mmCIF file of C-alpha atoms in Angstrom:
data_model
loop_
_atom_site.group_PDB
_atom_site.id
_atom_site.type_symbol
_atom_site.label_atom_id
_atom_site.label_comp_id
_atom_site.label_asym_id
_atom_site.label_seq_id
_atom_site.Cartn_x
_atom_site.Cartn_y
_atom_site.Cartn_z
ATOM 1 C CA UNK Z 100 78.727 195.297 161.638
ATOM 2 C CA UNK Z 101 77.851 191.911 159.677
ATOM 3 C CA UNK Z 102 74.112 191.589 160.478
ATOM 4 C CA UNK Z 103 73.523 187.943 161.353
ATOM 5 C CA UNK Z 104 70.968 186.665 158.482
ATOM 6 C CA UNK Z 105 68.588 184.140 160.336
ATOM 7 C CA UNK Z 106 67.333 186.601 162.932
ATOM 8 C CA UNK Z 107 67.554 189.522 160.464
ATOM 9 C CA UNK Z 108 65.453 187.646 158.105
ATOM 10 C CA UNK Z 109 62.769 187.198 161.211
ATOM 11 C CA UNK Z 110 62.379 191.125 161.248
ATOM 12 C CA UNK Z 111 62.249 191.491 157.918
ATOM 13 C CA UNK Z 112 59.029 189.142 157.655
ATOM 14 C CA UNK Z 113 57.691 190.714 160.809
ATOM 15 C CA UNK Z 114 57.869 194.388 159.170
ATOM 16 C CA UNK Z 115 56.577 192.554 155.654
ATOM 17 C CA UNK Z 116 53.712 191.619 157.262
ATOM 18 C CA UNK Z 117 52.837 194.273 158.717
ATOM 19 C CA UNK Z 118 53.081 196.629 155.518
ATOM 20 C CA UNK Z 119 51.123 193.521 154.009
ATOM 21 C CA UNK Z 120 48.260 194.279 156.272
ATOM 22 C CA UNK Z 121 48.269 197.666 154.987
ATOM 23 C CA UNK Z 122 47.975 196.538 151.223
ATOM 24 C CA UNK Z 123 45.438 194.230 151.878
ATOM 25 C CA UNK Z 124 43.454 196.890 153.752
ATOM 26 C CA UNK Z 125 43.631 199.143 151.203
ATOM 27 C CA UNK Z 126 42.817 197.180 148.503
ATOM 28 C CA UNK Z 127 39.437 196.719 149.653
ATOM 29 C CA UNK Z 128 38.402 199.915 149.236
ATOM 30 C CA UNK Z 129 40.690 200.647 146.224
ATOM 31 C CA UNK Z 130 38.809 202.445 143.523
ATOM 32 C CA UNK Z 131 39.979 203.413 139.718
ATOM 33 C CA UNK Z 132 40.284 207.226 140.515
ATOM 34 C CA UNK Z 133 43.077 205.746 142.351
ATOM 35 C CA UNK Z 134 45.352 204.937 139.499
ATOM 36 C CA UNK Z 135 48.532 206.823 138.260
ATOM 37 C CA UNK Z 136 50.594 206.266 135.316
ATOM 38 C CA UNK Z 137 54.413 205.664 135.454
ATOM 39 C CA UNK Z 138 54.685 205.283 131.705
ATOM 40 C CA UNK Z 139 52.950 202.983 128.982
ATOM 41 C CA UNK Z 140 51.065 200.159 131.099
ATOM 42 C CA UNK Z 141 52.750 200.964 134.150
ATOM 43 C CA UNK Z 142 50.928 201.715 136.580
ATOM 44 C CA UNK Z 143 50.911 202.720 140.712
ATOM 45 C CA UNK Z 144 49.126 204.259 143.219
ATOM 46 C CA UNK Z 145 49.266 205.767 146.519
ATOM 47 C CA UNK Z 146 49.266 202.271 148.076
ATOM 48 C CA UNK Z 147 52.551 201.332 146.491
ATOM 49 C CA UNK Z 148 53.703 204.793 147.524
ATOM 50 C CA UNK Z 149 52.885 204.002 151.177
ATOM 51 C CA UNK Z 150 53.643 200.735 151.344
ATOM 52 C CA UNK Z 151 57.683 201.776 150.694
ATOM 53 C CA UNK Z 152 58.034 204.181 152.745
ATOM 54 C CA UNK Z 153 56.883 202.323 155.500
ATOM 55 C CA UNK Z 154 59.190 199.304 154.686
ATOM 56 C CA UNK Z 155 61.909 202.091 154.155
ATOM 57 C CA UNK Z 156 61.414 203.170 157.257
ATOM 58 C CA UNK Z 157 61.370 199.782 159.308
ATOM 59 C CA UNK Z 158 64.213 198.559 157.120
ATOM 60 C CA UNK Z 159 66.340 201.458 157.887
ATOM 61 C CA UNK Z 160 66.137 200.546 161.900
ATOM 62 C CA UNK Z 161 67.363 197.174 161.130
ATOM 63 C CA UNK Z 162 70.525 197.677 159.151
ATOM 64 C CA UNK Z 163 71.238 201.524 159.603
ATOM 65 C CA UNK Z 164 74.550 201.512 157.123
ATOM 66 C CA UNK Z 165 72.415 199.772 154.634
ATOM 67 C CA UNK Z 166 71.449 201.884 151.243
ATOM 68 C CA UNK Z 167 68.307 201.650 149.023
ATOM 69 C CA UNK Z 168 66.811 200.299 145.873
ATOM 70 C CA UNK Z 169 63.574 200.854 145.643
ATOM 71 C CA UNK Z 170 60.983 200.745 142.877
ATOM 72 C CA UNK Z 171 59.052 203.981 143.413
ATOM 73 C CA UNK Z 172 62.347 206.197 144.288
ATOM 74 C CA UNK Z 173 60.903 206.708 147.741
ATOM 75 C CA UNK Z 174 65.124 206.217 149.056
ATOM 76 C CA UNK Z 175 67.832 205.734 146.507
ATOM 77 C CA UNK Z 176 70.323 205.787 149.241
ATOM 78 C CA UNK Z 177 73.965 204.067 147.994
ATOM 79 C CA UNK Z 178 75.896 202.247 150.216
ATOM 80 C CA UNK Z 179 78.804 200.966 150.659
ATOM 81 C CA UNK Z 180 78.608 197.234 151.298
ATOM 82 C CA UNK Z 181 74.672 196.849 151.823
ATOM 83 C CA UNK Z 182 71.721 197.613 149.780
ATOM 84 C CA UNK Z 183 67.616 196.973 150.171
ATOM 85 C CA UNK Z 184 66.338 196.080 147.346
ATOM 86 C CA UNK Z 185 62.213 196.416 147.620
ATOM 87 C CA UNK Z 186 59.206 196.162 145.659
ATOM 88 C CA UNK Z 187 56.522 197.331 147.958
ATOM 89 C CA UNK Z 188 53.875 195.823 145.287
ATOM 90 C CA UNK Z 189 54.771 193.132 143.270
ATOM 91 C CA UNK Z 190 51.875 192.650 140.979
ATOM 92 C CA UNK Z 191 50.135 196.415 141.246
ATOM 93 C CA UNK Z 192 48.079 195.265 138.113
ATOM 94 C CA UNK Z 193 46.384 192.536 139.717
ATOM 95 C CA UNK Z 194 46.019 194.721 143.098
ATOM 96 C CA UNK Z 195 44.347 197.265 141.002
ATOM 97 C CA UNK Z 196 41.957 195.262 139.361
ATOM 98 C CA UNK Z 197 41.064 193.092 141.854
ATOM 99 C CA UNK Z 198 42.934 189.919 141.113
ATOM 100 C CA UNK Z 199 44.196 188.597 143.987
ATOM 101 C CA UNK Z 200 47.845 187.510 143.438
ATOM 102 C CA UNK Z 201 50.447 190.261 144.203
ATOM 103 C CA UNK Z 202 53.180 190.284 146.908
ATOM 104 C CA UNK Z 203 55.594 192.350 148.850
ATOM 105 C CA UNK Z 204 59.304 191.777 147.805
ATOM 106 C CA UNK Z 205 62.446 192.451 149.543
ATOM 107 C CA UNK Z 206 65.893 191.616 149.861
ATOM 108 C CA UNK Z 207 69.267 192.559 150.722
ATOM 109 C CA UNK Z 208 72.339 192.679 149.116
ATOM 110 C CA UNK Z 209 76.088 192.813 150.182
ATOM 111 C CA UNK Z 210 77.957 193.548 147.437
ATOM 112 C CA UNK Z 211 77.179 191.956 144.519
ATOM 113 C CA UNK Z 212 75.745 189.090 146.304
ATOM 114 C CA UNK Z 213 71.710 188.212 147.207
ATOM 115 C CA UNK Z 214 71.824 187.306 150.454
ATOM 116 C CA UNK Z 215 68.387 187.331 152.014
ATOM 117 C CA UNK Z 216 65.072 187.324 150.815
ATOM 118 C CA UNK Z 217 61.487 187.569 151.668
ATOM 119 C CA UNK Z 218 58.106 187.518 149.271
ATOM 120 C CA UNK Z 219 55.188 187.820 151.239
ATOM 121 C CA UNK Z 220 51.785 186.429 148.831
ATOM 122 C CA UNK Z 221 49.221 188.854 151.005
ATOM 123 C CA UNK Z 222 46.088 187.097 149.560
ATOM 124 C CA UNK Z 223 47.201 183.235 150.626
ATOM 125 C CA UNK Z 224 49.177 185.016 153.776
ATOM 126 C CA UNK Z 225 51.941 182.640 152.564
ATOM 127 C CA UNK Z 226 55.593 184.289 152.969
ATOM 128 C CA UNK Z 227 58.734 182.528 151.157
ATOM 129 C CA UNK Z 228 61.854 183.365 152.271
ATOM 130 C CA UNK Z 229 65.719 182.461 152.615
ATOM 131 C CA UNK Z 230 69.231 184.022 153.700
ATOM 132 C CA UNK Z 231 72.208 183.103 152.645
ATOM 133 C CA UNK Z 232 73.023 179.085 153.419
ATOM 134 C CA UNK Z 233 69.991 178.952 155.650
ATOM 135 C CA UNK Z 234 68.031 177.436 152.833
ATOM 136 C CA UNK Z 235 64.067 178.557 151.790
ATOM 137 C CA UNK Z 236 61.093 178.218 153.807
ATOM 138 C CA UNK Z 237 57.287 178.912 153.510
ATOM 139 C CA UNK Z 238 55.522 179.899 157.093
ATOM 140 C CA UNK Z 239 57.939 177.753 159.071
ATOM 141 C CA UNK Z 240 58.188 174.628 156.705
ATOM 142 C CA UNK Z 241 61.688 173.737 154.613
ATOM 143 C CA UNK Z 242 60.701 174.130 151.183
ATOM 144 C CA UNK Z 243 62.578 172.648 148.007
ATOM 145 C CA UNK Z 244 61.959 173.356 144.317
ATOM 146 C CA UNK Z 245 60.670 170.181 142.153
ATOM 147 C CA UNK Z 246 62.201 166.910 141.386
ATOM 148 C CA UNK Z 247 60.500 167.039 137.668
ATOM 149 C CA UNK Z 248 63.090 165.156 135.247
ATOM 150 C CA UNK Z 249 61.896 166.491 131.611
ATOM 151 C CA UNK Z 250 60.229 169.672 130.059
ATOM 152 C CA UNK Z 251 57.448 167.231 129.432
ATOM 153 C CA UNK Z 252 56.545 166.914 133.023
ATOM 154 C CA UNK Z 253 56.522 170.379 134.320
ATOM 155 C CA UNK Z 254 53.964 173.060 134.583
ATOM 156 C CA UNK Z 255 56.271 176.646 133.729
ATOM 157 C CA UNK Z 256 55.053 180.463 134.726
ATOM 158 C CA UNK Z 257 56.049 183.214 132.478
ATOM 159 C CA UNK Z 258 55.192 187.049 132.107
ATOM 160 C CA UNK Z 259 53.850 189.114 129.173
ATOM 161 C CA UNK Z 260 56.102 191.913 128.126
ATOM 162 C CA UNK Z 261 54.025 195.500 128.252
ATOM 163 C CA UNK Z 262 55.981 197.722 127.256
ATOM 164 C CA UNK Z 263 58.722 196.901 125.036
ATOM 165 C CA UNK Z 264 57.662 194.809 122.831
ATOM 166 C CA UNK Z 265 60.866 194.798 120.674
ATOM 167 C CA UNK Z 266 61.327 191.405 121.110
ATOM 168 C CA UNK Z 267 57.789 190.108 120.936
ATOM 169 C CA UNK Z 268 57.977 187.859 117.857
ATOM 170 C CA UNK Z 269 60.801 185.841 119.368
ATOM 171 C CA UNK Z 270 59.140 185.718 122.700
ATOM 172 C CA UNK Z 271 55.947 184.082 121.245
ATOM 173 C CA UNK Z 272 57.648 181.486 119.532
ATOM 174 C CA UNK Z 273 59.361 180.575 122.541
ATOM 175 C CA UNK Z 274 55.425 180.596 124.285
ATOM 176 C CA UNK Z 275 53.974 178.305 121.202
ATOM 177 C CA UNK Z 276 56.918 175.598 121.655
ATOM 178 C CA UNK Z 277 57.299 175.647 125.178
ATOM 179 C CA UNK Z 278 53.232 175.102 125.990
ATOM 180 C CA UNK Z 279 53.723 172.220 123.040
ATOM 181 C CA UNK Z 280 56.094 170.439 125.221
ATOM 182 C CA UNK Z 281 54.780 170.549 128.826
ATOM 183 C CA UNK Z 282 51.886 170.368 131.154
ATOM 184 C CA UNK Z 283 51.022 174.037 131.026
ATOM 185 C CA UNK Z 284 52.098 177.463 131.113
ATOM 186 C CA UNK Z 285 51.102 180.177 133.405
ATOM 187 C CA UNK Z 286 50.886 183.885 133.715
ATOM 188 C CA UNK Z 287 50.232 185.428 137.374
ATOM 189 C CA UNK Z 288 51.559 188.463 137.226
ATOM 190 C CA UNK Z 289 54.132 188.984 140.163
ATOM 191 C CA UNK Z 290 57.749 188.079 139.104
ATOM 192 C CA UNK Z 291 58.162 187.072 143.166
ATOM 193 C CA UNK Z 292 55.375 185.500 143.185
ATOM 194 C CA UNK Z 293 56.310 182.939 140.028
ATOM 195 C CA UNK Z 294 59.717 182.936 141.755
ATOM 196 C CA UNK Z 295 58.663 181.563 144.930
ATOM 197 C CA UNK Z 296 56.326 178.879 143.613
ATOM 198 C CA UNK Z 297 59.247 177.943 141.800
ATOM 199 C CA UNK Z 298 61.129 177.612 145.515
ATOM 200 C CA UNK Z 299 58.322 175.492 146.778
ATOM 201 C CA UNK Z 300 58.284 173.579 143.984
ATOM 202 C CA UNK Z 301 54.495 174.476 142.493
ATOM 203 C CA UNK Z 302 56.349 175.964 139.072
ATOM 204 C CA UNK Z 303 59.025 173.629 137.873
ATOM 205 C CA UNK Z 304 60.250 176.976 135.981
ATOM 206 C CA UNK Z 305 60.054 180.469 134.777
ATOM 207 C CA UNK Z 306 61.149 182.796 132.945
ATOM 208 C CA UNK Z 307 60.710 186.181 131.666
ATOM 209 C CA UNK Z 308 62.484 189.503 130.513
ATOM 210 C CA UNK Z 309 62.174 193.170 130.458
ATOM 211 C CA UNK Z 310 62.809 192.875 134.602
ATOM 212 C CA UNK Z 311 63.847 195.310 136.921
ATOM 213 C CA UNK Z 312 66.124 194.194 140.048
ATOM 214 C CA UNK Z 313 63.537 194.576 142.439
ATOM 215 C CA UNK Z 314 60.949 192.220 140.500
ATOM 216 C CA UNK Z 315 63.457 189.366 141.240
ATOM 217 C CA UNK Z 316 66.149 189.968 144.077
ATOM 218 C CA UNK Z 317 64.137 187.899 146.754
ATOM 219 C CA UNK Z 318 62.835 185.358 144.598
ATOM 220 C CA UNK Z 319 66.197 184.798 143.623
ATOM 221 C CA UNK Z 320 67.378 183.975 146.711
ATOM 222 C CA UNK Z 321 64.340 181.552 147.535
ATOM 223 C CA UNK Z 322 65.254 179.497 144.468
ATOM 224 C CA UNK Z 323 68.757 179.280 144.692
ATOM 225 C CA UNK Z 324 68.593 178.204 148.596
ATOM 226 C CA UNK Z 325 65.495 175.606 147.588
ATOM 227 C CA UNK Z 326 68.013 174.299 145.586
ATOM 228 C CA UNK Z 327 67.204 175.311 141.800
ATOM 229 C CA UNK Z 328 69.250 177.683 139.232
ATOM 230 C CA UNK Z 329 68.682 180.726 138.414
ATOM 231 C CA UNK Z 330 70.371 182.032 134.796
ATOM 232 C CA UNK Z 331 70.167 184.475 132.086
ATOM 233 C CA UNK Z 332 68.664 183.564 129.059
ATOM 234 C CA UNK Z 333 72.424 182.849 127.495
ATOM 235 C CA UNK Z 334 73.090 180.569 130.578
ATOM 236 C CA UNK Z 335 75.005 182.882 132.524
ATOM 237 C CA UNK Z 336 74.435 184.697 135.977
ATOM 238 C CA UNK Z 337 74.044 188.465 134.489
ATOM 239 C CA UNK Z 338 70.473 187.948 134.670
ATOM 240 C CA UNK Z 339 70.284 191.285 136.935
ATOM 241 C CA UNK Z 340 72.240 193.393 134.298
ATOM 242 C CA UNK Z 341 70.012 191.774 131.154
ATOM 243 C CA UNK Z 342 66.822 191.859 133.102
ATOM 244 C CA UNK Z 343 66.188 188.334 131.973
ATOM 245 C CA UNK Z 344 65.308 185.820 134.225
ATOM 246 C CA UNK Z 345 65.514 182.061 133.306
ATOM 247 C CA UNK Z 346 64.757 179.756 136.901
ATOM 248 C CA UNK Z 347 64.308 176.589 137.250
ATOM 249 C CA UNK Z 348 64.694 173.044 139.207
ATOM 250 C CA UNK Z 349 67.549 172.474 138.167
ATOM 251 C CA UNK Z 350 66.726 169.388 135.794
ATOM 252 C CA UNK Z 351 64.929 171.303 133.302
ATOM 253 C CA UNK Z 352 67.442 173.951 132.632
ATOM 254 C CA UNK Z 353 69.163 172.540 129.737
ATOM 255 C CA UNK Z 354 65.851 171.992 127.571
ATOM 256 C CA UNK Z 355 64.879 175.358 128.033
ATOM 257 C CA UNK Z 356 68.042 177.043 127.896
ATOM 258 C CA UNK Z 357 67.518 175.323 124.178
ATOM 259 C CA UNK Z 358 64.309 176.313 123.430
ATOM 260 C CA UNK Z 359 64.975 180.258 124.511
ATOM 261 C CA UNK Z 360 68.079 179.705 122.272
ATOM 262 C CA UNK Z 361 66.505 179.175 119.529
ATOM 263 C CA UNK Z 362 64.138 182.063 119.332
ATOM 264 C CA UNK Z 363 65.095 185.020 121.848
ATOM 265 C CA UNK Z 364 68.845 184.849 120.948
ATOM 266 C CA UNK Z 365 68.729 184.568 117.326
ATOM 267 C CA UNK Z 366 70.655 187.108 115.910
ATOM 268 C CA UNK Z 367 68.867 187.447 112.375
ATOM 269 C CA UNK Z 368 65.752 189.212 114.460
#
């Protein structure tokens, strides 16, 4: 049965929130000992553990046909038309340290397409989210991203690579000429995060790569349905399959589509 998106999205937040509580619980009492290792700078803990199988659980009652992809393998369930796509921790770097900016993530696909999403900020209690022609929204208001004409008047969010740093050299030129040409750029650490301050218009861009699907599947949605773009870094829409996210207002696109150009997809490095 087609699940009707508005109300849907309503239970999703509900059961966010509530799994939000539980993060933000736990992370004041979090302690070192805590930490596990998935591989080279990757790290988790019980909490992200916990976290998804609780929102596997509540999602599961509210689209029963629906399969899973999930960050820490908790359900890898395949379905046939619709898919969860969850992050239980967005930002399990800052929640282990203490830096308080890091987000549950979810959203739901049918078929290929993004057509709901929810990023719940725990720390601000601010949750983004959008379905499918129902545009974005931020704890009841419309949002919409920015109205910035030029590179020159945004402020842009970014992430570090940590792990494969293949592609570094590239990557910092891009960094050195894009902080040369506008207001700022940022690193928060939560891919959801960046994505829905894009929505709301606080990030007139961002971009990144070395991303998995559920770093970005909500945030997606909130930007396209705030009205902004979302690419990959050659300007197409494979930015799931590259892992390279490029998003933006809209107005912006071109100069940066330039910039990362330039540097990431020159093919003498």
């Amino acid at each position: 049965m087609e699940p009707e998106l508005a109300a849907l999205t309503q239970e999703v937040i509900t059961l966010t929130k509530a799994v939000g509580q539980f993060i933000w619980e736990e992370s004041l009492r979090f302690t070192p000992d805590k930490i596990e290792y998935k591989g080279l700078n990757d790290l988790v803990s019980y909490v992200d553990k916990t976290a998804e199988q609780q929102l596997v659980v509540g999602l599961s009652k509210l689209v029963p046909e629906a399969g899973f992809i999930t960050e820490e393998k908790t359900n890898q369930t395949t379905a046939e038309t619709y898919h969860w796509i969850v992050d239980p921790l967005d930002g399990t770097t800052n929640f282990i340290h203490g830096i308080p900016t890091f987000s549950v993530s979810i959203a739901l696909q049918r078929n290929s397409d993004l057509v709901l999403g929810v990023v719940y900020e725990i720390n601000r209690d601010e949750c983004f989210y959008a379905w499918e022609n129902g545009g974005a929204w931020l704890n009841g208001k419309a949002i919409q991203v920015s109205k910035a004409p030029k590179l020159a008047n945004t402020l842009l969010a970014t992430g570090f690579p940590y792990y494969d740093f293949k592609k570094k050299e590239p990557y910092l030129r891009v960094f050195q000429e894009v902080m040369e040409k506008c207001h700022g750029l940022r690193r928060i650490g939560s891919a959801a995060v960046d994505l829905a301050y894009v929505a709301c218009g606080r990030f007139d861009g961002y971009f990144e790569y070395n991303l998995q699907t559920w770093d970005v599947a909500a945030g997606v949605v909130l930007v396209k349905e705030a009205g902004g773009e979302v690419l990959d870094f050659s300007g197409g829409s494979k930015f799931l399959q590259e892992r390279e996210v490029l998003a933006t207002n809209g107005r912006i696109t071109k100069e940066l589509l330039q910039i990362i150009d330039s540097h990431f997809n020159d093919k003498s490095i």
